Amino acid sequence: MSRIGRMPVALPAGVSIDVKEKEFTVKGPKGTLTQEYDPKIKITVDGAVARLTRADDENETRAKHGLYRALLHNMVVGVTEGFKKTLVINGVGYKVAKQGNKVVLSVGYSHPVEIFEEEGIHLECPSATEITVSGIDKNKVGQYAANVRSIRKPEPYHGYGIRYSDEVIERKEGKTAGK
């Protein structure tokens, strides 16, 4: 059996799972998430524990067994705690400011770049050089943070750009003058 797939998913107080024919829904204090799944995977809920089993040992089914267990676990964590990604802006004159439901970035272009909050995504600016992307859906939070980072990727010579707070930029040595 899959090492990940056979692990049970603990359900904290206030979290419920509704399993239908081809989708399951996780409800918690922060919201509700829904995911479609393969009918070859069976989800059973026993009190405060959810377990996933598979119908056969085909390679595709075995792969989906671990996948849906990981997705279910991430949904449970999302509706209880939520997910957060922090981006750091580094550069001379680079700054960020929140205005209503949008964030305005000054990152070296001739114009300020505006990004708007989407459904399920909350943006915060704790300082002039930080953006915090948070939400209950791990996939949406990660993708939105990646889209913000792609506005000005960090460059390796000075480290200017937008990077994740835990990302390490390997610096390169610049050109050297003649002899």
mmCIF file of N, CA, C and O in Angstrom, residues 49-106:
data_model
loop_
_atom_site.group_PDB
_atom_site.id
_atom_site.type_symbol
_atom_site.label_atom_id
_atom_site.label_comp_id
_atom_site.label_asym_id
_atom_site.label_seq_id
_atom_site.Cartn_x
_atom_site.Cartn_y
_atom_site.Cartn_z
ATOM 1 N N VAL A 49 -11.539 10.464 12.484
ATOM 2 C CA VAL A 49 -10.482 9.974 11.599
ATOM 3 C C VAL A 49 -11.088 9.621 10.243
ATOM 4 O O VAL A 49 -12.152 9.010 10.174
ATOM 5 N N ALA A 50 -10.415 10.028 9.171
ATOM 6 C CA ALA A 50 -10.814 9.644 7.816
ATOM 7 C C ALA A 50 -9.731 8.751 7.235
ATOM 8 O O ALA A 50 -8.541 9.002 7.410
ATOM 9 N N ARG A 51 -10.157 7.677 6.566
ATOM 10 C CA ARG A 51 -9.213 6.740 5.938
ATOM 11 C C ARG A 51 -9.566 6.582 4.468
ATOM 12 O O ARG A 51 -10.735 6.614 4.101
ATOM 13 N N LEU A 52 -8.538 6.377 3.653
ATOM 14 C CA LEU A 52 -8.731 6.157 2.231
ATOM 15 C C LEU A 52 -8.233 4.770 1.877
ATOM 16 O O LEU A 52 -7.156 4.357 2.331
ATOM 17 N N THR A 53 -9.015 4.037 1.082
ATOM 18 C CA THR A 53 -8.627 2.714 0.596
ATOM 19 C C THR A 53 -8.807 2.700 -0.908
ATOM 20 O O THR A 53 -9.587 3.477 -1.462
ATOM 21 N N ARG A 54 -8.106 1.793 -1.571
ATOM 22 C CA ARG A 54 -8.217 1.698 -3.024
ATOM 23 C C ARG A 54 -8.795 0.351 -3.426
ATOM 24 O O ARG A 54 -8.663 -0.644 -2.704
ATOM 25 N N ALA A 55 -9.410 0.324 -4.603
ATOM 26 C CA ALA A 55 -10.107 -0.878 -5.065
ATOM 27 C C ALA A 55 -9.160 -1.908 -5.653
ATOM 28 O O ALA A 55 -9.407 -3.110 -5.532
ATOM 29 N N ASP A 56 -8.088 -1.493 -6.301
ATOM 30 C CA ASP A 56 -7.158 -2.437 -6.947
ATOM 31 C C ASP A 56 -5.728 -1.938 -6.815
ATOM 32 O O ASP A 56 -5.481 -0.898 -6.216
ATOM 33 N N ASP A 57 -4.789 -2.685 -7.376
ATOM 34 C CA ASP A 57 -3.372 -2.344 -7.274
ATOM 35 C C ASP A 57 -2.772 -1.878 -8.592
ATOM 36 O O ASP A 57 -1.578 -2.031 -8.825
ATOM 37 N N GLU A 58 -3.588 -1.289 -9.470
ATOM 38 C CA GLU A 58 -3.045 -0.744 -10.713
ATOM 39 C C GLU A 58 -2.182 0.474 -10.381
ATOM 40 O O GLU A 58 -2.413 1.153 -9.375
ATOM 41 N N ASN A 59 -1.207 0.759 -11.227
ATOM 42 C CA ASN A 59 -0.285 1.870 -10.964
ATOM 43 C C ASN A 59 -1.018 3.204 -10.823
ATOM 44 O O ASN A 59 -0.710 3.999 -9.942
ATOM 45 N N GLU A 60 -1.986 3.453 -11.708
ATOM 46 C CA GLU A 60 -2.712 4.726 -11.664
ATOM 47 C C GLU A 60 -3.516 4.854 -10.366
ATOM 48 O O GLU A 60 -3.536 5.913 -9.738
ATOM 49 N N THR A 61 -4.143 3.783 -9.954
ATOM 50 C CA THR A 61 -4.930 3.809 -8.716
ATOM 51 C C THR A 61 -4.032 3.982 -7.505
ATOM 52 O O THR A 61 -4.363 4.703 -6.569
ATOM 53 N N ARG A 62 -2.881 3.333 -7.520
ATOM 54 C CA ARG A 62 -1.934 3.459 -6.409
ATOM 55 C C ARG A 62 -1.437 4.900 -6.289
ATOM 56 O O ARG A 62 -1.293 5.426 -5.183
ATOM 57 N N ALA A 63 -1.186 5.534 -7.431
ATOM 58 C CA ALA A 63 -0.722 6.923 -7.410
ATOM 59 C C ALA A 63 -1.812 7.844 -6.870
ATOM 60 O O ALA A 63 -1.544 8.748 -6.076
ATOM 61 N N LYS A 64 -3.050 7.613 -7.290
ATOM 62 C CA LYS A 64 -4.158 8.461 -6.846
ATOM 63 C C LYS A 64 -4.468 8.256 -5.366
ATOM 64 O O LYS A 64 -4.989 9.163 -4.721
ATOM 65 N N HIS A 65 -4.159 7.090 -4.829
ATOM 66 C CA HIS A 65 -4.410 6.806 -3.418
ATOM 67 C C HIS A 65 -3.662 7.814 -2.545
ATOM 68 O O HIS A 65 -4.239 8.455 -1.662
ATOM 69 N N GLY A 66 -2.377 7.979 -2.778
ATOM 70 C CA GLY A 66 -1.585 8.944 -2.021
ATOM 71 C C GLY A 66 -1.965 10.379 -2.344
ATOM 72 O O GLY A 66 -1.973 11.247 -1.475
ATOM 73 N N LEU A 67 -2.301 10.639 -3.608
ATOM 74 C CA LEU A 67 -2.677 11.988 -4.022
ATOM 75 C C LEU A 67 -3.915 12.474 -3.281
ATOM 76 O O LEU A 67 -3.911 13.563 -2.698
ATOM 77 N N TYR A 68 -4.979 11.684 -3.278
ATOM 78 C CA TYR A 68 -6.219 12.125 -2.654
ATOM 79 C C TYR A 68 -6.100 12.199 -1.142
ATOM 80 O O TYR A 68 -6.739 13.025 -0.510
ATOM 81 N N ARG A 69 -5.248 11.377 -0.552
ATOM 82 C CA ARG A 69 -5.017 11.478 0.897
ATOM 83 C C ARG A 69 -4.329 12.798 1.198
ATOM 84 O O ARG A 69 -4.685 13.509 2.132
ATOM 85 N N ALA A 70 -3.328 13.181 0.397
ATOM 86 C CA ALA A 70 -2.615 14.440 0.602
ATOM 87 C C ALA A 70 -3.547 15.626 0.371
ATOM 88 O O ALA A 70 -3.519 16.603 1.125
ATOM 89 N N LEU A 71 -4.396 15.557 -0.661
ATOM 90 C CA LEU A 71 -5.341 16.637 -0.916
ATOM 91 C C LEU A 71 -6.334 16.781 0.234
ATOM 92 O O LEU A 71 -6.641 17.899 0.666
ATOM 93 N N LEU A 72 -6.829 15.646 0.753
ATOM 94 C CA LEU A 72 -7.769 15.682 1.883
ATOM 95 C C LEU A 72 -7.103 16.289 3.115
ATOM 96 O O LEU A 72 -7.682 17.140 3.790
ATOM 97 N N HIS A 73 -5.867 15.889 3.385
ATOM 98 C CA HIS A 73 -5.144 16.438 4.537
ATOM 99 C C HIS A 73 -4.948 17.950 4.389
ATOM 100 O O HIS A 73 -5.159 18.712 5.336
ATOM 101 N N ASN A 74 -4.560 18.405 3.191
ATOM 102 C CA ASN A 74 -4.362 19.842 2.956
ATOM 103 C C ASN A 74 -5.670 20.610 3.098
ATOM 104 O O ASN A 74 -5.673 21.754 3.572
ATOM 105 N N MET A 75 -6.783 20.005 2.701
ATOM 106 C CA MET A 75 -8.073 20.670 2.851
ATOM 107 C C MET A 75 -8.448 20.804 4.321
ATOM 108 O O MET A 75 -8.955 21.839 4.741
ATOM 109 N N VAL A 76 -8.172 19.766 5.118
ATOM 110 C CA VAL A 76 -8.467 19.822 6.554
ATOM 111 C C VAL A 76 -7.614 20.901 7.222
ATOM 112 O O VAL A 76 -8.113 21.703 8.022
ATOM 113 N N VAL A 77 -6.332 20.964 6.886
ATOM 114 C CA VAL A 77 -5.460 22.001 7.443
ATOM 115 C C VAL A 77 -5.924 23.382 6.993
ATOM 116 O O VAL A 77 -5.936 24.336 7.773
ATOM 117 N N GLY A 78 -6.348 23.507 5.739
ATOM 118 C CA GLY A 78 -6.788 24.794 5.206
ATOM 119 C C GLY A 78 -8.019 25.345 5.904
ATOM 120 O O GLY A 78 -8.078 26.531 6.215
ATOM 121 N N VAL A 79 -9.016 24.490 6.166
ATOM 122 C CA VAL A 79 -10.245 24.992 6.790
ATOM 123 C C VAL A 79 -10.094 25.200 8.286
ATOM 124 O O VAL A 79 -10.955 25.817 8.913
ATOM 125 N N THR A 80 -8.999 24.705 8.885
ATOM 126 C CA THR A 80 -8.779 24.946 10.311
ATOM 127 C C THR A 80 -7.759 26.052 10.542
ATOM 128 O O THR A 80 -8.010 26.981 11.298
ATOM 129 N N GLU A 81 -6.591 25.977 9.906
ATOM 130 C CA GLU A 81 -5.512 26.942 10.137
ATOM 131 C C GLU A 81 -5.332 27.914 8.974
ATOM 132 O O GLU A 81 -4.977 29.069 9.182
ATOM 133 N N GLY A 82 -5.497 27.447 7.759
ATOM 134 C CA GLY A 82 -5.242 28.262 6.577
ATOM 135 C C GLY A 82 -3.779 28.166 6.150
ATOM 136 O O GLY A 82 -2.942 27.607 6.859
ATOM 137 N N PHE A 83 -3.474 28.701 4.990
ATOM 138 C CA PHE A 83 -2.113 28.684 4.456
ATOM 139 C C PHE A 83 -1.648 30.106 4.212
ATOM 140 O O PHE A 83 -2.455 31.008 3.950
ATOM 141 N N LYS A 84 -0.332 30.304 4.283
ATOM 142 C CA LYS A 84 0.226 31.641 4.130
ATOM 143 C C LYS A 84 1.566 31.556 3.408
ATOM 144 O O LYS A 84 2.374 30.677 3.687
ATOM 145 N N LYS A 85 1.787 32.467 2.471
ATOM 146 C CA LYS A 85 3.075 32.617 1.792
ATOM 147 C C LYS A 85 3.500 34.073 1.953
ATOM 148 O O LYS A 85 2.700 34.982 1.743
ATOM 149 N N THR A 86 4.754 34.284 2.316
ATOM 150 C CA THR A 86 5.279 35.639 2.477
ATOM 151 C C THR A 86 6.286 35.919 1.373
ATOM 152 O O THR A 86 7.184 35.114 1.129
ATOM 153 N N LEU A 87 6.118 37.052 0.713
ATOM 154 C CA LEU A 87 7.025 37.491 -0.342
ATOM 155 C C LEU A 87 7.777 38.721 0.136
ATOM 156 O O LEU A 87 7.205 39.593 0.799
ATOM 157 N N VAL A 88 9.064 38.783 -0.195
ATOM 158 C CA VAL A 88 9.914 39.905 0.196
ATOM 159 C C VAL A 88 10.360 40.626 -1.069
ATOM 160 O O VAL A 88 10.766 39.997 -2.045
ATOM 161 N N ILE A 89 10.285 41.950 -1.041
ATOM 162 C CA ILE A 89 10.700 42.769 -2.175
ATOM 163 C C ILE A 89 12.024 43.416 -1.837
ATOM 164 O O ILE A 89 12.177 44.037 -0.785
ATOM 165 N N ASN A 90 13.006 43.253 -2.724
ATOM 166 C CA ASN A 90 14.346 43.772 -2.484
ATOM 167 C C ASN A 90 14.778 44.578 -3.695
ATOM 168 O O ASN A 90 14.719 44.089 -4.817
ATOM 169 N N GLY A 91 15.203 45.801 -3.487
ATOM 170 C CA GLY A 91 15.695 46.630 -4.569
ATOM 171 C C GLY A 91 15.664 48.099 -4.182
ATOM 172 O O GLY A 91 14.902 48.509 -3.313
ATOM 173 N N VAL A 92 16.490 48.895 -4.830
ATOM 174 C CA VAL A 92 16.549 50.324 -4.547
ATOM 175 C C VAL A 92 15.263 50.970 -5.051
ATOM 176 O O VAL A 92 14.937 50.895 -6.229
ATOM 177 N N GLY A 93 14.504 51.569 -4.132
ATOM 178 C CA GLY A 93 13.251 52.214 -4.494
ATOM 179 C C GLY A 93 12.082 51.274 -4.645
ATOM 180 O O GLY A 93 10.979 51.712 -4.960
ATOM 181 N N TYR A 94 12.266 49.980 -4.453
ATOM 182 C CA TYR A 94 11.171 49.017 -4.572
ATOM 183 C C TYR A 94 10.338 49.082 -3.301
ATOM 184 O O TYR A 94 10.873 49.060 -2.195
ATOM 185 N N LYS A 95 9.023 49.147 -3.463
ATOM 186 C CA LYS A 95 8.149 49.180 -2.290
ATOM 187 C C LYS A 95 6.772 48.666 -2.668
ATOM 188 O O LYS A 95 6.439 48.517 -3.845
ATOM 189 N N VAL A 96 5.973 48.442 -1.647
ATOM 190 C CA VAL A 96 4.625 47.916 -1.834
ATOM 191 C C VAL A 96 3.689 48.629 -0.861
ATOM 192 O O VAL A 96 4.097 48.994 0.238
ATOM 193 N N ALA A 97 2.436 48.854 -1.287
ATOM 194 C CA ALA A 97 1.444 49.492 -0.425
ATOM 195 C C ALA A 97 0.076 48.912 -0.727
ATOM 196 O O ALA A 97 -0.249 48.650 -1.896
ATOM 197 N N LYS A 98 -0.716 48.708 0.313
ATOM 198 C CA LYS A 98 -2.068 48.197 0.134
ATOM 199 C C LYS A 98 -3.046 49.367 0.088
ATOM 200 O O LYS A 98 -3.005 50.257 0.919
ATOM 201 N N GLN A 99 -3.937 49.339 -0.912
ATOM 202 C CA GLN A 99 -4.961 50.369 -1.071
ATOM 203 C C GLN A 99 -6.298 49.668 -1.288
ATOM 204 O O GLN A 99 -6.593 49.204 -2.390
ATOM 205 N N GLY A 100 -7.086 49.558 -0.230
ATOM 206 C CA GLY A 100 -8.378 48.879 -0.335
ATOM 207 C C GLY A 100 -8.194 47.388 -0.553
ATOM 208 O O GLY A 100 -7.553 46.707 0.233
ATOM 209 N N ASN A 101 -8.735 46.865 -1.665
ATOM 210 C CA ASN A 101 -8.586 45.438 -1.953
ATOM 211 C C ASN A 101 -7.511 45.170 -2.998
ATOM 212 O O ASN A 101 -7.478 44.112 -3.601
ATOM 213 N N LYS A 102 -6.634 46.139 -3.220
ATOM 214 C CA LYS A 102 -5.537 45.937 -4.164
ATOM 215 C C LYS A 102 -4.211 46.305 -3.510
ATOM 216 O O LYS A 102 -4.157 47.009 -2.506
ATOM 217 N N VAL A 103 -3.139 45.805 -4.099
ATOM 218 C CA VAL A 103 -1.791 46.101 -3.650
ATOM 219 C C VAL A 103 -1.062 46.747 -4.817
ATOM 220 O O VAL A 103 -1.130 46.259 -5.945
ATOM 221 N N VAL A 104 -0.392 47.851 -4.545
ATOM 222 C CA VAL A 104 0.344 48.583 -5.574
ATOM 223 C C VAL A 104 1.832 48.337 -5.371
ATOM 224 O O VAL A 104 2.377 48.604 -4.302
ATOM 225 N N LEU A 105 2.475 47.823 -6.416
ATOM 226 C CA LEU A 105 3.906 47.505 -6.367
ATOM 227 C C LEU A 105 4.694 48.517 -7.183
ATOM 228 O O LEU A 105 4.329 48.820 -8.319
ATOM 229 N N SER A 106 5.760 49.029 -6.617
ATOM 230 C CA SER A 106 6.726 49.841 -7.353
ATOM 231 C C SER A 106 8.000 49.020 -7.402
ATOM 232 O O SER A 106 8.740 48.950 -6.431
#
